[in-house]
PDB file of C-alpha atoms in Angstrom:
ATOM      1  CA  GLU A  17       0.000   0.000   0.000  1.00  0.00           C
ATOM      2  CA  ALA A  18       1.361   3.400  -0.947  1.00  0.00           C
ATOM      3  CA  GLY A  19       2.009   5.876   1.817  1.00  0.00           C
ATOM      4  CA  VAL A  20       1.182   9.563   1.867  1.00  0.00           C
ATOM      5  CA  VAL A  21       2.430  11.162  -1.335  1.00  0.00           C
ATOM      6  CA  GLN A  22       3.380  14.812  -1.565  1.00  0.00           C
ATOM      7  CA  SER A  23       4.563  16.867  -4.488  1.00  0.00           C
ATOM      8  CA  PRO A  24       6.709  18.632  -5.318  1.00  0.00           C
ATOM      9  CA  ARG A  25       9.585  17.639  -2.987  1.00  0.00           C
ATOM     10  CA  TYR A  26      11.326  20.951  -3.448  1.00  0.00           C
ATOM     11  CA  LYS A  27      10.171  24.354  -4.636  1.00  0.00           C
ATOM     12  CA  ILE A  28      12.062  27.611  -5.026  1.00  0.00           C
ATOM     13  CA  ILE A  29      10.057  30.727  -5.813  1.00  0.00           C
ATOM     14  CA  GLU A  30      10.498  34.460  -5.673  1.00  0.00           C
ATOM     15  CA  LYS A  31       8.626  36.404  -3.023  1.00  0.00           C
ATOM     16  CA  LYS A  32       5.155  37.586  -3.973  1.00  0.00           C
ATOM     17  CA  GLN A  33       4.717  34.617  -6.309  1.00  0.00           C
ATOM     18  CA  PRO A  34       2.020  31.971  -5.713  1.00  0.00           C
ATOM     19  CA  VAL A  35       2.830  28.361  -4.872  1.00  0.00           C
ATOM     20  CA  ALA A  36       0.783  25.206  -4.406  1.00  0.00           C
ATOM     21  CA  PHE A  37       1.466  21.892  -2.711  1.00  0.00           C
ATOM     22  CA  TRP A  38      -0.374  18.657  -3.351  1.00  0.00           C
ATOM     23  CA  CYS A  39      -1.048  15.716  -1.042  1.00  0.00           C
ATOM     24  CA  ASN A  40      -2.524  12.273  -1.691  1.00  0.00           C
ATOM     25  CA  PRO A  41      -3.316  10.581   1.648  1.00  0.00           C
ATOM     26  CA  ILE A  42      -3.536   6.889   2.397  1.00  0.00           C
ATOM     27  CA  SER A  43      -6.713   5.400   0.989  1.00  0.00           C
ATOM     28  CA  GLY A  44      -9.493   5.232   3.550  1.00  0.00           C
ATOM     29  CA  HIS A  45      -7.974   7.771   5.923  1.00  0.00           C
ATOM     30  CA  ASN A  46     -10.612  10.276   6.943  1.00  0.00           C
ATOM     31  CA  THR A  47      -8.272  12.736   8.640  1.00  0.00           C
ATOM     32  CA  LEU A  48      -5.772  14.853   6.721  1.00  0.00           C
ATOM     33  CA  TYR A  49      -3.347  17.302   8.305  1.00  0.00           C
ATOM     34  CA  TRP A  50      -1.132  20.021   6.889  1.00  0.00           C
ATOM     35  CA  TYR A  51       1.786  20.944   9.133  1.00  0.00           C
ATOM     36  CA  LEU A  52       4.537  23.517   8.763  1.00  0.00           C
ATOM     37  CA  GLN A  53       7.998  22.668  10.087  1.00  0.00           C
ATOM     38  CA  ASN A  54      10.757  25.201  10.517  1.00  0.00           C
ATOM     39  CA  LEU A  55      14.368  24.082  10.837  1.00  0.00           C
ATOM     40  CA  GLY A  56      15.083  22.600  14.241  1.00  0.00           C
ATOM     41  CA  GLN A  57      11.463  22.768  15.374  1.00  0.00           C
ATOM     42  CA  GLY A  58       8.526  20.439  15.617  1.00  0.00           C
ATOM     43  CA  PRO A  59       5.634  20.405  13.148  1.00  0.00           C
ATOM     44  CA  GLU A  60       3.002  23.088  13.707  1.00  0.00           C
ATOM     45  CA  LEU A  61      -0.548  22.394  12.624  1.00  0.00           C
ATOM     46  CA  LEU A  62      -1.930  24.591   9.861  1.00  0.00           C
ATOM     47  CA  ILE A  63      -5.206  22.824   9.098  1.00  0.00           C
ATOM     48  CA  ARG A  64      -6.982  19.534   9.760  1.00  0.00           C
ATOM     49  CA  TYR A  65      -9.658  17.947   7.595  1.00  0.00           C
ATOM     50  CA  GLU A  66     -12.193  15.321   8.524  1.00  0.00           C
ATOM     51  CA  ASN A  67     -13.244  13.986   5.133  1.00  0.00           C
ATOM     52  CA  GLU A  68     -13.830  17.122   3.058  1.00  0.00           C
ATOM     53  CA  GLU A  69     -14.552  19.446   5.989  1.00  0.00           C
ATOM     54  CA  ALA A  70     -11.895  21.728   7.451  1.00  0.00           C
ATOM     55  CA  VAL A  71     -12.532  21.251  11.181  1.00  0.00           C
ATOM     56  CA  ASP A  72      -9.500  23.084  12.541  1.00  0.00           C
ATOM     57  CA  ASP A  73      -7.911  25.932  10.586  1.00  0.00           C
ATOM     58  CA  SER A  74      -7.275  28.315  13.461  1.00  0.00           C
ATOM     59  CA  GLN A  75      -3.512  28.374  12.759  1.00  0.00           C
ATOM     60  CA  LEU A  76      -3.846  28.946   9.019  1.00  0.00           C
ATOM     61  CA  PRO A  77      -2.913  32.515   7.981  1.00  0.00           C
ATOM     62  CA  LYS A  78      -6.013  33.029   5.920  1.00  0.00           C
ATOM     63  CA  ASP A  79      -4.902  36.268   4.320  1.00  0.00           C
ATOM     64  CA  ARG A  80      -2.410  34.374   2.172  1.00  0.00           C
ATOM     65  CA  PHE A  81      -2.932  30.652   2.753  1.00  0.00           C
ATOM     66  CA  SER A  82      -5.800  28.546   1.448  1.00  0.00           C
ATOM     67  CA  ALA A  83      -6.467  24.836   1.340  1.00  0.00           C
ATOM     68  CA  GLU A  84      -8.997  22.437  -0.052  1.00  0.00           C
ATOM     69  CA  ARG A  85      -9.653  18.715   0.057  1.00  0.00           C
ATOM     70  CA  LEU A  86     -11.531  17.555  -2.990  1.00  0.00           C
ATOM     71  CA  LYS A  87     -14.093  14.776  -2.428  1.00  0.00           C
ATOM     72  CA  GLY A  88     -12.455  14.032   0.886  1.00  0.00           C
ATOM     73  CA  VAL A  89      -9.339  12.570  -0.744  1.00  0.00           C
ATOM     74  CA  ASP A  90      -6.520  14.660  -2.256  1.00  0.00           C
ATOM     75  CA  SER A  91      -5.671  18.042  -0.813  1.00  0.00           C
ATOM     76  CA  THR A  92      -3.899  21.166  -1.999  1.00  0.00           C
ATOM     77  CA  LEU A  93      -2.350  23.933   0.073  1.00  0.00           C
ATOM     78  CA  LYS A  94      -1.757  27.275  -1.607  1.00  0.00           C
ATOM     79  CA  ILE A  95       0.169  30.373  -0.635  1.00  0.00           C
ATOM     80  CA  GLN A  96      -0.481  33.614  -2.471  1.00  0.00           C
ATOM     81  CA  PRO A  97       1.567  35.744  -2.321  1.00  0.00           C
ATOM     82  CA  ALA A  98       4.546  33.999  -0.720  1.00  0.00           C
ATOM     83  CA  GLU A  99       6.760  35.862   1.731  1.00  0.00           C
ATOM     84  CA  LEU A 100      10.362  35.214   2.743  1.00  0.00           C
ATOM     85  CA  GLY A 101       9.172  33.935   6.129  1.00  0.00           C
ATOM     86  CA  ASP A 102       7.170  31.166   4.472  1.00  0.00           C
ATOM     87  CA  SER A 103      10.366  29.244   3.734  1.00  0.00           C
ATOM     88  CA  ALA A 104       9.916  25.945   5.569  1.00  0.00           C
ATOM     89  CA  VAL A 105       8.979  22.311   5.079  1.00  0.00           C
ATOM     90  CA  TYR A 106       5.278  21.672   4.530  1.00  0.00           C
ATOM     91  CA  LEU A 107       4.195  18.250   5.744  1.00  0.00           C
ATOM     92  CA  CYS A 108       1.013  16.399   4.932  1.00  0.00           C
ATOM     93  CA  ALA A 109      -0.199  13.553   7.133  1.00  0.00           C
ATOM     94  CA  SER A 110      -3.254  11.331   7.275  1.00  0.00           C
ATOM     95  CA  SER A 111      -4.837   9.075   9.864  1.00  0.00           C
ATOM     96  CA  LEU A 112      -7.864   6.818  10.154  1.00  0.00           C
ATOM     97  CA  SER A 113      -9.497   8.826  12.898  1.00  0.00           C
ATOM     98  CA  GLY A 114      -7.945  12.065  14.044  1.00  0.00           C
ATOM     99  CA  GLY A 115      -5.628  11.979  17.022  1.00  0.00           C
ATOM    100  CA  ASP A 116      -7.001   8.637  18.242  1.00  0.00           C
ATOM    101  CA  THR A 117      -4.842   6.810  15.719  1.00  0.00           C
ATOM    102  CA  GLU A 118      -1.320   7.107  14.429  1.00  0.00           C
ATOM    103  CA  ALA A 119      -0.575   9.613  11.708  1.00  0.00           C
ATOM    104  CA  PHE A 120       1.308   8.728   8.548  1.00  0.00           C
ATOM    105  CA  PHE A 121       3.445  11.475   7.071  1.00  0.00           C
ATOM    106  CA  GLY A 122       4.550  12.259   3.568  1.00  0.00           C
ATOM    107  CA  GLN A 123       8.124  13.251   2.757  1.00  0.00           C
ATOM    108  CA  GLY A 124       7.241  16.925   2.811  1.00  0.00           C
ATOM    109  CA  THR A 125       7.754  19.827   0.435  1.00  0.00           C
ATOM    110  CA  ARG A 126      10.713  22.062   1.154  1.00  0.00           C
ATOM    111  CA  LEU A 127       9.809  25.609   0.124  1.00  0.00           C
ATOM    112  CA  THR A 128      12.434  28.282  -0.345  1.00  0.00           C
ATOM    113  CA  VAL A 129      11.262  31.833  -0.976  1.00  0.00           C
ATOM    114  CA  VAL A 130      13.957  34.140  -2.339  1.00  0.00           C
TER     115      VAL A 130
ATOM    116  CA  SER B  25       1.771  27.092  19.873  1.00  0.00           C
ATOM    117  CA  GLN B  26       3.268  23.747  20.895  1.00  0.00           C
ATOM    118  CA  GLN B  27       1.836  21.618  23.662  1.00  0.00           C
ATOM    119  CA  GLY B  28       4.787  19.375  24.408  1.00  0.00           C
ATOM    120  CA  GLU B  29       8.344  20.115  25.375  1.00  0.00           C
ATOM    121  CA  GLU B  30      11.056  17.523  24.980  1.00  0.00           C
ATOM    122  CA  ASP B  31      14.092  17.274  27.184  1.00  0.00           C
ATOM    123  CA  PRO B  32      16.964  17.248  26.474  1.00  0.00           C
ATOM    124  CA  GLN B  33      17.085  19.269  23.270  1.00  0.00           C
ATOM    125  CA  ALA B  34      20.054  17.194  22.121  1.00  0.00           C
ATOM    126  CA  LEU B  35      21.617  13.923  23.258  1.00  0.00           C
ATOM    127  CA  SER B  36      24.839  12.256  22.154  1.00  0.00           C
ATOM    128  CA  ILE B  37      25.643   8.687  23.210  1.00  0.00           C
ATOM    129  CA  GLN B  38      27.802   5.732  22.214  1.00  0.00           C
ATOM    130  CA  GLU B  39      26.391   2.796  20.314  1.00  0.00           C
ATOM    131  CA  GLY B  40      25.064   0.194  22.723  1.00  0.00           C
ATOM    132  CA  GLU B  41      24.088   2.698  25.408  1.00  0.00           C
ATOM    133  CA  ASN B  42      20.517   3.497  26.349  1.00  0.00           C
ATOM    134  CA  ALA B  43      18.900   6.803  25.381  1.00  0.00           C
ATOM    135  CA  THR B  44      16.158   8.454  27.423  1.00  0.00           C
ATOM    136  CA  MET B  45      14.074  11.374  26.218  1.00  0.00           C
ATOM    137  CA  ASN B  46      11.392  13.137  28.174  1.00  0.00           C
ATOM    138  CA  CYS B  47       8.266  14.987  27.157  1.00  0.00           C
ATOM    139  CA  SER B  48       6.160  17.318  29.277  1.00  0.00           C
ATOM    140  CA  TYR B  49       2.780  18.667  28.218  1.00  0.00           C
ATOM    141  CA  LYS B  50       0.269  21.177  29.483  1.00  0.00           C
ATOM    142  CA  THR B  51      -3.321  19.988  29.077  1.00  0.00           C
ATOM    143  CA  SER B  52      -5.341  16.792  29.385  1.00  0.00           C
ATOM    144  CA  ILE B  53      -4.737  14.269  26.643  1.00  0.00           C
ATOM    145  CA  ASN B  54      -6.384  11.254  25.062  1.00  0.00           C
ATOM    146  CA  ASN B  55      -3.070   9.705  24.102  1.00  0.00           C
ATOM    147  CA  LEU B  56       0.575  10.542  23.592  1.00  0.00           C
ATOM    148  CA  GLN B  57       2.575   9.438  20.572  1.00  0.00           C
ATOM    149  CA  TRP B  58       6.266   9.351  19.751  1.00  0.00           C
ATOM    150  CA  TYR B  59       7.638   9.918  16.254  1.00  0.00           C
ATOM    151  CA  ARG B  60      11.088   9.734  14.684  1.00  0.00           C
ATOM    152  CA  GLN B  61      12.360  11.948  11.893  1.00  0.00           C
ATOM    153  CA  ASN B  62      15.530  11.252   9.977  1.00  0.00           C
ATOM    154  CA  SER B  63      17.232  14.247   8.413  1.00  0.00           C
ATOM    155  CA  GLY B  64      15.301  15.561   5.421  1.00  0.00           C
ATOM    156  CA  ARG B  65      12.553  12.966   5.730  1.00  0.00           C
ATOM    157  CA  GLY B  66       8.980  12.775   6.975  1.00  0.00           C
ATOM    158  CA  LEU B  67       8.018  11.653  10.453  1.00  0.00           C
ATOM    159  CA  VAL B  68       7.576   7.975  11.278  1.00  0.00           C
ATOM    160  CA  HIS B  69       5.250   6.807  14.037  1.00  0.00           C
ATOM    161  CA  LEU B  70       6.948   4.789  16.786  1.00  0.00           C
ATOM    162  CA  ILE B  71       4.459   4.139  19.552  1.00  0.00           C
ATOM    163  CA  LEU B  72       1.122   5.341  20.960  1.00  0.00           C
ATOM    164  CA  ILE B  73       0.236   5.217  24.653  1.00  0.00           C
ATOM    165  CA  ARG B  74      -3.288   5.990  25.830  1.00  0.00           C
ATOM    166  CA  SER B  75      -4.089   8.116  28.847  1.00  0.00           C
ATOM    167  CA  ASN B  76      -5.179   5.080  30.874  1.00  0.00           C
ATOM    168  CA  GLU B  77      -1.906   3.238  30.223  1.00  0.00           C
ATOM    169  CA  ARG B  78       1.279   3.687  32.242  1.00  0.00           C
ATOM    170  CA  GLU B  79       3.848   1.786  30.217  1.00  0.00           C
ATOM    171  CA  LYS B  80       4.197   0.308  26.769  1.00  0.00           C
ATOM    172  CA  HIS B  81       6.909  -1.610  24.955  1.00  0.00           C
ATOM    173  CA  SER B  82       7.729  -2.069  21.289  1.00  0.00           C
ATOM    174  CA  GLY B  83      10.960  -3.859  20.440  1.00  0.00           C
ATOM    175  CA  ARG B  84      13.805  -1.773  21.903  1.00  0.00           C
ATOM    176  CA  LEU B  85      11.421   1.057  22.793  1.00  0.00           C
ATOM    177  CA  ARG B  86       9.832   1.592  26.191  1.00  0.00           C
ATOM    178  CA  VAL B  87       7.418   4.443  26.804  1.00  0.00           C
ATOM    179  CA  THR B  88       6.020   5.543  30.133  1.00  0.00           C
ATOM    180  CA  LEU B  89       3.223   7.995  30.818  1.00  0.00           C
ATOM    181  CA  ASP B  90       2.511   9.827  34.075  1.00  0.00           C
ATOM    182  CA  THR B  91      -0.689  11.809  33.619  1.00  0.00           C
ATOM    183  CA  SER B  92      -0.466  13.261  37.156  1.00  0.00           C
ATOM    184  CA  LYS B  93       2.832  14.893  36.222  1.00  0.00           C
ATOM    185  CA  LYS B  94       1.821  15.437  32.593  1.00  0.00           C
ATOM    186  CA  SER B  95       4.990  13.789  31.389  1.00  0.00           C
ATOM    187  CA  SER B  96       6.210  10.892  29.294  1.00  0.00           C
ATOM    188  CA  SER B  97       9.554   9.284  28.635  1.00  0.00           C
ATOM    189  CA  LEU B  98      10.917   7.328  25.697  1.00  0.00           C
ATOM    190  CA  LEU B  99      13.703   4.843  26.362  1.00  0.00           C
ATOM    191  CA  ILE B 100      15.673   3.328  23.494  1.00  0.00           C
ATOM    192  CA  THR B 101      17.757   0.397  24.703  1.00  0.00           C
ATOM    193  CA  ALA B 102      20.981  -0.834  23.107  1.00  0.00           C
ATOM    194  CA  SER B 103      21.101   2.087  20.714  1.00  0.00           C
ATOM    195  CA  ARG B 104      22.457   1.783  17.190  1.00  0.00           C
ATOM    196  CA  ALA B 105      23.930   4.334  14.800  1.00  0.00           C
ATOM    197  CA  ALA B 106      20.731   4.003  12.760  1.00  0.00           C
ATOM    198  CA  ASP B 107      18.777   5.427  15.715  1.00  0.00           C
ATOM    199  CA  THR B 108      20.365   8.824  15.014  1.00  0.00           C
ATOM    200  CA  ALA B 109      17.385  11.091  14.328  1.00  0.00           C
ATOM    201  CA  SER B 110      15.079  13.677  15.870  1.00  0.00           C
ATOM    202  CA  TYR B 111      12.407  12.350  18.195  1.00  0.00           C
ATOM    203  CA  PHE B 112       9.117  14.136  18.785  1.00  0.00           C
ATOM    204  CA  CYS B 113       6.305  13.592  21.207  1.00  0.00           C
ATOM    205  CA  ALA B 114       2.795  14.459  20.055  1.00  0.00           C
ATOM    206  CA  THR B 115      -0.297  14.745  22.206  1.00  0.00           C
ATOM    207  CA  ALA B 116      -3.840  14.063  21.097  1.00  0.00           C
ATOM    208  CA  VAL B 117      -5.938  16.610  22.932  1.00  0.00           C
ATOM    209  CA  PRO B 118      -9.535  15.762  23.861  1.00  0.00           C
ATOM    210  CA  TYR B 119     -11.037  18.891  22.361  1.00  0.00           C
ATOM    211  CA  GLY B 120     -10.450  19.043  18.649  1.00  0.00           C
ATOM    212  CA  ASN B 121      -9.045  15.545  18.308  1.00  0.00           C
ATOM    213  CA  LYS B 122      -5.821  16.798  16.775  1.00  0.00           C
ATOM    214  CA  LEU B 123      -2.135  15.977  17.167  1.00  0.00           C
ATOM    215  CA  VAL B 124       0.088  18.679  18.661  1.00  0.00           C
ATOM    216  CA  PHE B 125       3.855  18.215  18.482  1.00  0.00           C
ATOM    217  CA  GLY B 126       6.718  19.261  20.708  1.00  0.00           C
ATOM    218  CA  ALA B 127      10.007  20.776  19.570  1.00  0.00           C
ATOM    219  CA  GLY B 128      11.882  17.452  19.572  1.00  0.00           C
ATOM    220  CA  THR B 129      15.077  15.873  20.869  1.00  0.00           C
ATOM    221  CA  ILE B 130      18.022  15.392  18.516  1.00  0.00           C
ATOM    222  CA  LEU B 131      19.667  12.038  19.216  1.00  0.00           C
ATOM    223  CA  ARG B 132      23.114  11.225  17.903  1.00  0.00           C
ATOM    224  CA  VAL B 133      24.441   7.695  18.334  1.00  0.00           C
ATOM    225  CA  LYS B 134      28.169   7.429  17.732  1.00  0.00           C
ATOM    226  CA  SER B 135      29.631   4.180  16.443  1.00  0.00           C
TER     227      SER B 135
END
């Protein structure tokens, strides 16, 4: 069974440009997370989906970040416009049932904004 | 904001020694999970311990949970060079059913 798949692995963009990340979770997993991880720190939750509903997006900077989860499966995270401070690793994870079960992580997308 | 805090921030040991990492958290939890992250890779789940459990084992891993002290420890016995990684604790909070991670412990096992 394939794990969580993220693309691209790496992205370099100029500031003020838009960028999008894509995540394909494990089949059958209802919960999908997007986390941001800065160097030397732990993952910080941006948004959590239960099926297609965003149930926790309190940490998502909504002025520039948006996310969607189509038909409760794949998800995209978009930043528009990107700022220098957005440089980080963006991690997608999925689980069967929220925090009650283990989360499976993708390899992440390393974003560099120049 | 991060719920858990790992201690120490970094740990360096010789191969064959035991490694102990601690995690303290602030609010009530449903469970606590430990994850490993190798450099440049995603996180890998190691073990989950529920709030009504006190100790759990998985291979060379032993996890304890003290809900009265809001703390957990991860013990890796007979460490190997391949155990070199960052280790994170994550708490599943009752309200919101989400996973909140700590800042991690960097473990280096020297061969």
